[in-house]
Amino acid sequence: MSIIMQLIISGIAMGFIYALVGIEYTLIWNASGVLNFSHDKLITLGAYIFGGTYILALKMGFVQGILLSLLTVAIVGVIIARTIFIPLRNLTMIYTIMATVMLGKIIVEGIRLFWGPVPFSVPGFLVGTVKIGKVVISRANIAIIITAFICVCALQLFLYKTKPGKAMRCVAQNRNAAQLMGIDVKTVMVTTVAISMIICCLIGVLVSPLLNISTTMSNMIGLKGFAAGVIGGFGYLPGAIIGGLVIGIVENFASMIFPSVYKDIAAFVLLVAFLLIRPKGITGKTR
Amino acid sequence: MLEIRNIDAYYGKVQVLSNVSLEVGKDEIISLIGANGAGKSTLMKTVMGLLRPKKGSVIFQGEDITKIKNTKIVSRGIVYVPEGREVFPEMSVRDNLEMGAYCRKFSSREMKTHLEDMYEIFPKLGERQKQLAGSLSGGEQQMLAICRGLMSDPKLIMFDEPSLGLAPVIVEDMFRVIVKINQIKKIPVLLVEQNAYMALSISHRCYVMANGMIRLSGRSEEMLEESDVKKTYLGG
Ligand SMILES: Nc1ncnc2c1ncn2[C@@H]1O[C@H](COP(=O)(O)OP(=O)(O)O)[C@@H](O)[C@H]1O
Ligand SMILES: [Mg+2]
């Protein structure tokens, strides 16, 4: 029984990571109509800025390191929005897609130059376990669940209850009409990319106790987060959360039934199944 | 109020408007009629600052707004209710209306009185305020688009083919409301229509556009009388 509980909890934790990935690229998709193919590299960049620079090189405390990392990536987000998403916004989608692919390459090579090619970890960050009754949970998983939950709630409140949040949804639903309301579409795009970058960085920080920090650390997370969006209902934020949790839990149980080398396949089997049978996703909503 | 002077506008290299001049006076309803593709919507977009003219100027309340940012033009009080309604489909009717006042800093009391004002004009919208705009019928969406435009207390409102695709009964309703807005709220109206008879019957003056040029203008009553206008532009 307690094994099943443990699997569910670690599944939920990974599920929230996938959900955050789903949210992070859905935001950009909604604001600019473009898939950001550099998103997994941006997650990696966040982890490097946090672990490589603020913690290991500058020896900061974890809290201070996290806050400064988030601030740093937000600034990077503003730059990316101004150099890629805004100048290319009225061209055919393929140009922006190519630009984000190239951005991903630049980030990876930049990381190699700046932080070096050797993977590393952040010692002492969210290590250890907590015992609740008979269930043993890692601190990292608890941190992931709590942070992701707060992040999702805050984002929902922002999008549904505040004026700038509503403006963001307006741009997502009808860019022309948003302009006619006097909404500054460029500002909304910059804000969206910055928020998306902050989420990417949070993901990078949260998974750094689970994975070594390396240039390939988030390849799998990036793909599964994409699957989460499709399975939940593409472009619809609550869908990404549901899709993420489904993948997280299903793949953990799959590792109990099948040899664990097949674990990563579970998400993609689900993805293909949904594309064939129910392409609109579990929620059936888009946007 | 609004004065459009000798506008030339292009999409890329293709000229869409040539030497267009048009004026909307205080308290007037002006109709702009013309066939599909004549350039009517393009003229509206130029006024809104969404398309920059190559030549000519747009004067609003005595000031040149030709080169002003689109968001500033909206907050100066020009509202464009676009062709094809363009509501925010995944937002409630109420949220749609509130977004109409995006450029104003209303207190929640002011917002409430504005909303009630709109529900008075179209009680249907009040009944459906919690419903998603995308689930409304075409006529209801048009009412929503009109009211969303009125939410910011505009000083000039431009309607782009509000009757497009609506049942005749609803079209009459729509035009009655447009007249009411003009008479009670004292808002000048620029009305773009293909439904020329309707537009002429409620407007004070009229401009006829073809191939990006103003071909005729005059008092609407007289236009309705003149037989060659009928023949050429009204299809009768
Ligand atoms: N975004 C655009 N890009 C290029 N050409 C356009 C665009 N929008 C409209 N046009 C062209 O400009 C001309 C005028 O269009 P429009 O202003 O929409 O006419 P109307 O509103 O009178 O039907 C048409 O020939 C149309 O094909
Ligand atoms: Mg038109």
Coordinates of C-alpha atoms and ligand atoms in Angstrom, one line a residue:
Chain A
M1 CA 0.0 0.0 0.0
S2 CA 2.7 2.5 1.0
I3 CA 4.6 1.7 -2.2
I4 CA 1.6 2.7 -4.2
M5 CA 1.2 5.9 -2.2
Q6 CA 4.9 6.6 -2.8
L7 CA 4.5 6.0 -6.5
I8 CA 1.5 8.3 -6.7
I9 CA 3.3 11.1 -4.8
S10 CA 6.4 11.0 -6.9
G11 CA 4.2 10.7 -10.0
I12 CA 2.4 13.8 -8.9
A13 CA 5.6 15.6 -8.4
M14 CA 6.9 14.7 -11.8
G15 CA 3.4 15.5 -13.2
F16 CA 3.6 19.0 -11.8
I17 CA 7.0 19.5 -13.5
Y18 CA 5.4 18.4 -16.9
A19 CA 2.4 20.6 -16.1
L20 CA 4.7 23.6 -15.6
V21 CA 6.5 22.8 -18.9
G22 CA 3.1 22.6 -20.5
I23 CA 2.1 26.0 -19.1
E24 CA 5.4 27.6 -19.9
Y25 CA 5.1 27.0 -23.6
T26 CA 1.3 27.3 -23.8
L27 CA 1.6 30.9 -22.5
I28 CA 4.0 31.7 -25.4
W29 CA 1.9 29.8 -27.9
N30 CA -1.2 31.7 -26.8
A31 CA 0.5 35.1 -26.9
S32 CA 2.4 34.8 -30.1
G33 CA 0.9 31.8 -32.0
V34 CA 4.3 30.2 -32.0
L35 CA 5.8 27.1 -30.4
N36 CA 8.9 28.0 -28.5
F37 CA 11.3 25.2 -29.5
S38 CA 14.0 26.6 -27.2
H39 CA 12.0 26.0 -24.1
D40 CA 13.8 23.0 -22.8
K41 CA 17.1 24.8 -23.3
L42 CA 15.7 27.7 -21.3
I43 CA 15.0 25.4 -18.5
T44 CA 18.6 24.2 -18.6
L45 CA 19.8 27.8 -18.7
G46 CA 17.8 28.5 -15.6
A47 CA 19.4 25.5 -13.8
Y48 CA 22.9 26.7 -14.8
I49 CA 22.3 30.3 -13.7
F50 CA 21.0 29.1 -10.3
G51 CA 23.4 26.1 -9.7
G52 CA 26.5 27.1 -11.7
T53 CA 26.6 30.8 -11.0
Y54 CA 24.7 31.9 -7.9
I55 CA 25.2 28.9 -5.7
L56 CA 28.5 27.3 -6.7
A57 CA 30.4 30.3 -8.1
L58 CA 29.0 33.1 -5.9
K59 CA 28.3 30.9 -2.9
M60 CA 24.9 32.4 -2.2
G61 CA 22.1 31.0 0.0
F62 CA 19.5 28.9 -1.8
V63 CA 16.7 31.4 -1.3
Q64 CA 18.7 34.4 -2.5
G65 CA 20.1 32.3 -5.4
I66 CA 16.6 31.3 -6.5
L67 CA 15.2 34.9 -6.4
L68 CA 18.2 36.3 -8.3
S69 CA 18.0 33.5 -10.9
L70 CA 14.3 34.3 -11.5
L71 CA 15.1 38.0 -11.8
T72 CA 18.0 37.2 -14.2
V73 CA 15.9 35.0 -16.5
A74 CA 13.1 37.5 -16.5
I75 CA 15.5 40.0 -18.0
V76 CA 16.7 37.4 -20.5
G77 CA 13.0 36.9 -21.4
V78 CA 12.5 40.6 -22.1
I79 CA 15.5 40.5 -24.4
I80 CA 14.3 37.3 -26.2
A81 CA 10.9 38.8 -26.7
R82 CA 12.3 42.0 -28.1
T83 CA 14.7 40.3 -30.5
I84 CA 12.7 37.3 -31.6
F85 CA 9.0 37.2 -30.8
I86 CA 8.1 40.9 -31.5
P87 CA 10.1 41.5 -34.7
L88 CA 8.9 38.3 -36.2
R89 CA 5.3 38.4 -35.0
N90 CA 3.7 39.2 -38.3
L91 CA 5.7 36.9 -40.5
T92 CA 4.8 33.3 -41.2
M93 CA 5.2 31.0 -38.2
I94 CA 8.1 29.1 -39.7
Y95 CA 10.5 32.1 -39.2
T96 CA 9.8 32.4 -35.5
I97 CA 10.1 28.6 -35.1
M98 CA 13.5 28.6 -36.9
A99 CA 14.6 31.5 -34.7
T100 CA 13.6 29.6 -31.5
V101 CA 15.4 26.5 -32.7
M102 CA 18.5 28.5 -33.4
L103 CA 18.2 30.2 -30.0
G104 CA 18.2 26.8 -28.4
K105 CA 21.5 25.9 -30.2
I106 CA 23.0 29.3 -29.1
I107 CA 22.0 28.7 -25.5
V108 CA 23.6 25.2 -25.4
E109 CA 26.8 26.4 -27.0
G110 CA 26.8 29.4 -24.7
I111 CA 26.4 27.2 -21.7
R112 CA 29.3 25.0 -22.8
L113 CA 31.5 28.0 -23.3
F114 CA 30.6 29.8 -20.1
W115 CA 30.1 27.0 -17.5
G116 CA 32.1 24.2 -19.2
P117 CA 31.0 20.8 -20.5
V118 CA 31.2 18.8 -17.3
P119 CA 27.8 18.0 -15.6
F120 CA 27.6 18.8 -11.9
S121 CA 25.1 18.9 -9.1
V122 CA 24.2 21.4 -6.3
P123 CA 25.3 19.8 -3.1
G124 CA 22.9 20.0 -0.2
F125 CA 20.0 21.4 -2.2
L126 CA 16.7 19.7 -1.2
V127 CA 18.3 16.4 -0.1
G128 CA 16.9 13.9 2.3
T129 CA 13.5 12.5 3.0
V130 CA 10.5 13.0 5.2
K131 CA 8.4 10.3 6.7
I132 CA 4.6 10.8 6.9
G133 CA 3.1 7.7 8.5
K134 CA 4.5 4.8 6.5
V135 CA 5.2 6.8 3.4
V136 CA 8.7 8.1 2.7
I137 CA 8.8 11.2 0.5
S138 CA 11.9 13.0 -0.7
R139 CA 12.2 16.6 0.2
A140 CA 12.7 17.4 -3.5
N141 CA 9.3 16.0 -4.3
I142 CA 7.6 17.9 -1.5
A143 CA 9.2 21.1 -2.7
I144 CA 8.2 20.4 -6.3
I145 CA 4.6 19.8 -5.4
I146 CA 4.2 22.8 -3.1
T147 CA 6.1 25.2 -5.4
A148 CA 4.3 24.1 -8.6
F149 CA 0.9 24.2 -6.8
I150 CA 1.5 27.8 -5.7
C151 CA 2.8 28.7 -9.1
V152 CA -0.3 27.3 -10.8
C153 CA -2.7 29.0 -8.4
A154 CA -0.9 32.4 -8.7
L155 CA -0.9 32.2 -12.5
Q156 CA -4.6 31.4 -12.5
L157 CA -5.4 34.3 -10.2
F158 CA -3.3 36.6 -12.3
L159 CA -4.9 35.5 -15.6
Y160 CA -8.5 35.5 -14.4
K161 CA -8.7 38.2 -11.8
T162 CA -6.2 41.0 -12.8
K163 CA -6.4 43.5 -15.6
P164 CA -3.0 42.7 -17.1
G165 CA -3.8 39.0 -16.8
K166 CA -7.1 39.5 -18.6
A167 CA -5.3 41.5 -21.3
M168 CA -3.0 38.6 -21.8
R169 CA -6.0 36.3 -22.3
C170 CA -7.5 38.8 -24.7
V171 CA -4.4 38.8 -26.9
A172 CA -4.4 34.9 -26.8
Q173 CA -8.1 34.8 -27.9
N174 CA -8.2 37.5 -30.5
R175 CA -5.1 39.7 -31.1
N176 CA -6.9 42.1 -33.5
A177 CA -9.8 42.8 -31.1
A178 CA -7.3 43.1 -28.2
Q179 CA -5.6 45.9 -30.2
L180 CA -8.9 47.7 -30.7
M181 CA -9.5 47.7 -26.9
G182 CA -6.2 49.7 -26.6
I183 CA -4.2 46.8 -25.3
D184 CA -0.6 47.2 -26.1
V185 CA 0.1 43.8 -27.7
K186 CA 3.9 44.2 -27.7
T187 CA 3.9 44.8 -23.9
V188 CA 1.7 41.8 -23.4
M189 CA 4.1 39.7 -25.4
V190 CA 7.1 40.9 -23.5
T191 CA 5.4 40.2 -20.2
T192 CA 4.3 36.7 -21.3
V193 CA 7.8 35.7 -22.4
A194 CA 9.2 37.0 -19.2
I195 CA 6.7 35.0 -17.1
S196 CA 7.3 32.0 -19.2
M197 CA 11.0 32.3 -18.6
I198 CA 10.5 32.6 -14.9
I199 CA 8.5 29.3 -15.0
C200 CA 11.3 27.7 -17.1
C201 CA 13.9 28.7 -14.5
L202 CA 11.7 27.4 -11.6
I203 CA 11.5 24.1 -13.4
G204 CA 15.3 24.0 -13.8
V205 CA 15.8 24.8 -10.1
L206 CA 13.2 22.2 -9.0
V207 CA 14.6 19.4 -11.0
S208 CA 18.2 20.1 -10.1
P209 CA 18.1 17.8 -7.0
L210 CA 16.8 15.0 -9.3
L211 CA 19.0 15.3 -12.3
N212 CA 22.6 16.4 -12.8
I213 CA 22.9 19.9 -14.3
S214 CA 24.0 19.3 -17.9
T215 CA 23.2 20.6 -21.3
T216 CA 20.9 17.7 -22.0
M217 CA 19.1 17.6 -18.6
S218 CA 15.8 18.8 -19.8
N219 CA 15.4 17.1 -23.1
M220 CA 13.0 14.5 -21.8
I221 CA 11.1 16.9 -19.5
G222 CA 10.7 19.2 -22.5
L223 CA 9.2 16.5 -24.6
K224 CA 6.9 15.1 -21.9
G225 CA 5.7 18.6 -21.1
F226 CA 4.8 19.0 -24.7
A227 CA 2.9 15.7 -24.5
A228 CA 1.2 17.0 -21.4
G229 CA -0.2 19.9 -23.3
V230 CA -1.5 17.7 -26.1
I231 CA -3.0 15.2 -23.8
G232 CA -4.8 17.8 -21.7
G233 CA -6.0 19.9 -24.6
F234 CA -3.6 22.1 -26.6
G235 CA -3.4 25.8 -25.6
Y236 CA -5.7 25.3 -22.6
L237 CA -3.8 25.9 -19.3
P238 CA -5.8 23.7 -17.0
G239 CA -5.5 21.0 -19.6
A240 CA -1.7 21.2 -19.3
I241 CA -2.0 20.6 -15.6
I242 CA -4.3 17.6 -16.0
G243 CA -2.2 16.2 -18.8
G244 CA 1.0 16.6 -16.8
L245 CA -0.4 14.8 -13.8
V246 CA -1.8 12.0 -15.9
I247 CA 1.6 11.4 -17.5
G248 CA 3.5 11.7 -14.2
I249 CA 1.3 9.1 -12.5
V250 CA 1.0 6.7 -15.5
E251 CA 4.7 6.5 -16.1
N252 CA 5.4 5.8 -12.5
F253 CA 3.0 2.9 -12.5
A254 CA 4.3 1.7 -15.8
S255 CA 7.7 1.4 -14.2
M256 CA 6.1 -0.9 -11.6
I257 CA 4.6 -3.2 -14.3
F258 CA 7.2 -3.0 -17.1
P259 CA 11.0 -2.9 -16.8
S260 CA 11.9 0.6 -15.8
V261 CA 13.9 1.2 -19.0
Y262 CA 10.5 1.5 -20.7
K263 CA 9.4 4.2 -18.3
D264 CA 10.0 7.1 -20.7
I265 CA 8.0 5.4 -23.4
A266 CA 4.8 5.5 -21.4
A267 CA 4.4 9.3 -22.0
F268 CA 4.8 8.9 -25.7
V269 CA 2.5 5.9 -26.1
L270 CA -0.1 8.1 -24.3
L271 CA 0.7 11.0 -26.6
V272 CA 0.3 8.9 -29.8
A273 CA -2.9 7.3 -28.4
F274 CA -4.4 10.7 -27.8
L275 CA -3.4 12.0 -31.1
L276 CA -5.1 9.1 -32.8
I277 CA -8.2 8.7 -30.7
R278 CA -8.9 12.1 -29.1
P279 CA -6.7 14.8 -30.6
K280 CA -8.5 17.5 -28.7
G281 CA -7.2 16.1 -25.4
I282 CA -8.9 15.1 -22.2
T283 CA -10.6 18.4 -21.6
G284 CA -11.6 18.8 -25.2
K285 CA -10.9 22.5 -24.9
T286 CA -8.4 24.6 -26.7
R287 CA -7.3 27.9 -25.2
Chain B
M1 CA -14.9 66.0 -34.9
L2 CA -13.1 63.6 -37.3
E3 CA -11.5 64.7 -40.5
I4 CA -9.8 62.5 -42.9
R5 CA -7.7 64.4 -45.4
N6 CA -6.4 63.1 -48.7
I7 CA -5.4 59.6 -47.5
D8 CA -3.3 57.3 -49.6
A9 CA -2.8 53.8 -48.1
Y10 CA -1.1 50.7 -49.2
Y11 CA -0.8 47.0 -48.3
G12 CA 2.8 46.4 -49.3
K13 CA 3.0 47.7 -52.8
V14 CA -0.7 47.5 -53.6
Q15 CA -2.5 50.8 -53.2
V16 CA -5.9 50.4 -51.5
L17 CA -6.9 54.0 -50.7
S18 CA -6.3 56.9 -53.0
N19 CA -6.9 60.5 -52.0
V20 CA -9.7 59.7 -49.6
S21 CA -11.3 62.6 -47.7
L22 CA -14.2 62.3 -45.3
E23 CA -15.6 64.2 -42.4
V24 CA -17.7 63.3 -39.4
G25 CA -19.3 66.3 -37.7
K26 CA -20.5 66.7 -34.1
D27 CA -23.6 64.6 -33.5
E28 CA -23.7 63.3 -37.0
I29 CA -24.3 59.8 -38.3
I30 CA -22.3 59.3 -41.5
S31 CA -22.6 56.3 -43.6
L32 CA -19.9 54.9 -45.8
I33 CA -21.2 52.5 -48.4
G34 CA -19.5 50.6 -51.2
A35 CA -19.0 47.1 -52.6
N36 CA -16.9 44.4 -51.1
G37 CA -13.2 45.2 -51.4
A38 CA -13.7 48.9 -51.9
G39 CA -11.4 49.8 -49.0
K40 CA -13.9 50.7 -46.3
S41 CA -12.4 48.6 -43.6
T42 CA -8.9 49.7 -44.6
L43 CA -10.0 53.3 -44.0
M44 CA -11.2 52.4 -40.5
K45 CA -7.9 50.7 -39.8
T46 CA -6.0 53.8 -40.9
V47 CA -8.1 56.0 -38.6
M48 CA -7.2 53.6 -35.7
G49 CA -3.5 53.8 -36.4
L50 CA -3.3 50.1 -37.4
L51 CA -2.2 51.0 -40.9
R52 CA -0.1 54.0 -41.6
P53 CA -1.1 56.1 -44.6
K54 CA 1.6 57.0 -47.2
K55 CA 0.0 60.4 -47.7
G56 CA -2.7 62.5 -46.0
S57 CA -3.7 63.0 -42.4
V58 CA -6.3 62.2 -39.8
I59 CA -7.5 65.0 -37.6
F60 CA -9.5 64.3 -34.5
Q61 CA -10.9 67.0 -32.3
G62 CA -8.6 69.5 -34.1
E63 CA -5.4 67.5 -33.5
D64 CA -3.4 65.5 -36.0
I65 CA -3.5 61.8 -34.9
T66 CA -2.0 60.4 -38.1
K67 CA 1.3 59.3 -36.5
I68 CA 0.0 58.5 -33.0
K69 CA 0.2 55.0 -31.4
N70 CA -2.9 52.9 -31.8
T71 CA -3.3 52.5 -28.0
K72 CA -3.3 56.3 -27.6
I73 CA -5.9 56.7 -30.3
V74 CA -8.2 54.4 -28.4
S75 CA -7.7 56.3 -25.1
R76 CA -8.4 59.5 -26.9
G77 CA -11.9 58.1 -27.5
I78 CA -12.1 56.6 -31.0
V79 CA -13.7 53.2 -30.9
Y80 CA -13.9 50.8 -33.8
V81 CA -16.4 48.0 -33.7
P82 CA -14.9 45.6 -36.3
E83 CA -16.4 43.6 -39.1
G84 CA -17.3 40.1 -38.0
R85 CA -17.8 41.0 -34.3
E86 CA -14.5 39.7 -33.0
V87 CA -15.5 39.1 -29.4
F88 CA -13.2 37.3 -27.0
P89 CA -14.8 33.8 -27.3
E90 CA -13.5 32.2 -24.1
M91 CA -14.4 35.1 -21.9
S92 CA -17.8 35.8 -20.2
V93 CA -20.0 38.4 -21.7
R94 CA -19.3 40.5 -18.6
D95 CA -15.5 40.2 -19.0
N96 CA -15.8 41.1 -22.6
L97 CA -17.6 44.3 -21.7
E98 CA -15.1 45.1 -19.0
M99 CA -12.3 44.7 -21.5
G100 CA -14.1 47.4 -23.6
A101 CA -13.2 49.8 -20.8
Y102 CA -9.5 48.7 -20.8
C103 CA -8.2 52.1 -21.6
R104 CA -10.3 53.8 -18.8
K105 CA -9.5 53.6 -15.1
F106 CA -13.0 53.0 -13.8
S107 CA -13.7 52.4 -10.1
S108 CA -15.8 49.3 -9.5
R109 CA -18.9 51.6 -9.0
E110 CA -18.4 53.2 -12.3
M111 CA -17.8 49.9 -14.0
K112 CA -21.1 48.7 -12.5
T113 CA -23.1 51.6 -13.7
H114 CA -21.6 51.2 -17.2
L115 CA -22.5 47.5 -17.2
E116 CA -26.0 48.2 -16.1
D117 CA -26.2 50.9 -18.8
M118 CA -25.4 48.2 -21.4
Y119 CA -27.8 45.7 -20.0
E120 CA -30.5 48.3 -20.4
I121 CA -29.7 48.8 -24.1
F122 CA -29.6 45.0 -24.7
P123 CA -31.4 43.1 -21.8
K124 CA -30.3 39.8 -23.4
L125 CA -26.7 40.6 -22.5
G126 CA -27.7 41.1 -18.9
E127 CA -29.4 37.7 -18.8
R128 CA -26.3 36.1 -20.3
Q129 CA -23.5 38.0 -18.5
K130 CA -21.9 34.9 -17.1
Q131 CA -22.1 32.9 -20.4
L132 CA -19.0 32.6 -22.7
A133 CA -19.2 35.0 -25.5
G134 CA -18.3 32.3 -28.0
S135 CA -21.5 30.5 -27.2
L136 CA -23.8 33.5 -28.1
S137 CA -25.7 33.6 -31.4
G138 CA -24.4 35.9 -34.2
G139 CA -26.9 38.6 -33.3
E140 CA -26.0 38.5 -29.6
Q141 CA -22.3 38.6 -30.4
Q142 CA -22.9 41.8 -32.5
M143 CA -24.8 43.4 -29.6
L144 CA -21.9 42.5 -27.4
A145 CA -19.4 43.9 -29.8
I146 CA -21.4 47.2 -29.9
C147 CA -21.7 47.4 -26.2
R148 CA -18.1 46.6 -25.6
G149 CA -17.3 49.5 -27.8
L150 CA -19.6 51.8 -25.8
M151 CA -18.1 50.8 -22.5
S152 CA -15.3 53.3 -22.7
D153 CA -17.5 56.3 -23.3
P154 CA -16.2 56.9 -26.8
K155 CA -16.2 60.3 -28.4
L156 CA -16.6 58.8 -31.8
I157 CA -17.7 55.3 -32.7
M158 CA -17.2 53.5 -36.0
F159 CA -19.3 50.4 -36.9
D160 CA -18.0 48.1 -39.6
E161 CA -20.9 46.2 -41.3
P162 CA -22.9 45.6 -38.1
S163 CA -25.7 43.9 -40.1
L164 CA -23.5 41.3 -41.8
G165 CA -25.0 37.9 -41.6
L166 CA -27.9 38.8 -39.4
A167 CA -31.6 38.1 -39.7
P168 CA -33.6 41.1 -41.0
V169 CA -35.5 41.5 -37.7
I170 CA -32.3 41.7 -35.8
V171 CA -30.8 44.1 -38.3
E172 CA -33.6 46.5 -37.7
D173 CA -33.0 46.3 -34.0
M174 CA -29.3 47.0 -34.5
F175 CA -30.0 50.1 -36.5
R176 CA -32.5 51.4 -34.0
V177 CA -29.8 51.1 -31.3
I178 CA -27.3 52.9 -33.4
V179 CA -29.7 55.8 -33.9
K180 CA -30.4 55.8 -30.1
I181 CA -26.7 55.8 -29.3
N182 CA -26.3 58.8 -31.5
Q183 CA -29.3 60.7 -30.2
I184 CA -29.2 60.0 -26.5
K185 CA -25.5 59.6 -25.9
K186 CA -24.6 62.3 -28.4
I187 CA -21.9 60.2 -29.9
P188 CA -21.1 60.8 -33.6
V189 CA -21.2 57.6 -35.7
L190 CA -19.3 56.5 -38.8
L191 CA -21.3 53.6 -40.2
V192 CA -19.8 51.3 -42.8
E193 CA -22.4 49.2 -44.6
Q194 CA -23.2 47.2 -47.7
N195 CA -26.8 47.3 -46.7
A196 CA -27.1 50.7 -48.4
Y197 CA -30.8 51.4 -48.1
M198 CA -30.7 50.8 -44.3
A199 CA -27.6 52.9 -43.9
L200 CA -28.9 55.8 -45.9
S201 CA -32.2 55.8 -44.1
I202 CA -30.6 56.4 -40.7
S203 CA -27.7 58.5 -41.6
H204 CA -27.4 62.3 -42.1
R205 CA -24.8 62.2 -44.8
C206 CA -23.3 59.6 -46.9
Y207 CA -20.1 58.8 -48.8
V208 CA -19.9 56.2 -51.6
M209 CA -16.6 54.4 -52.1
A210 CA -15.4 52.3 -55.0
N211 CA -11.9 51.0 -55.8
G212 CA -10.4 52.9 -52.9
M213 CA -11.8 56.3 -53.9
I214 CA -14.7 58.4 -52.7
R215 CA -17.0 58.5 -55.8
L216 CA -20.0 60.5 -54.3
S217 CA -21.0 62.2 -51.2
G218 CA -24.0 64.1 -50.0
R219 CA -27.1 64.2 -47.9
S220 CA -28.5 60.7 -47.4
E221 CA -32.1 61.7 -48.1
E222 CA -31.1 63.1 -51.5
M223 CA -29.0 60.1 -52.3
L224 CA -32.0 57.9 -51.7
E225 CA -34.0 59.9 -54.2
E226 CA -31.4 60.2 -57.0
S227 CA -32.1 57.4 -59.5
D228 CA -28.6 57.1 -60.9
V229 CA -27.2 56.5 -57.4
K230 CA -29.7 53.8 -57.0
K231 CA -28.8 52.2 -60.3
T232 CA -25.0 52.3 -59.8
Y233 CA -24.5 51.7 -56.1
L234 CA -27.7 50.4 -54.5
G235 CA -28.3 47.7 -57.1
G236 CA -31.9 48.9 -57.9
Ligands
LIG1 N1 -4.3 42.6 -44.7 C1 -4.4 42.8 -46.1 N2 -3.3 42.6 -46.8 C2 -3.4 42.8 -48.2 N3 -4.5 43.2 -48.8 C3 -5.6 43.5 -48.1 C4 -5.6 43.2 -46.7 N4 -6.9 43.5 -46.2 C5 -7.6 43.9 -47.3 N5 -6.8 43.9 -48.4 C6 -7.3 44.3 -49.8 O1 -7.6 45.6 -49.8 C7 -8.7 45.9 -50.5 C8 -9.8 46.6 -49.6 O2 -10.2 45.8 -48.6 P1 -11.2 46.2 -47.4 O3 -10.7 47.5 -46.9 O4 -11.3 45.1 -46.5 O5 -12.5 46.4 -48.2 P2 -14.0 46.5 -47.7 O6 -14.0 46.7 -46.2 O7 -14.6 47.7 -48.4 O8 -14.7 45.3 -48.1 C9 -9.2 44.6 -51.0 O9 -8.8 44.5 -52.4 C10 -8.5 43.6 -50.2 O10 -8.3 42.4 -50.9
MG2 MG -14.8 45.5 -44.8

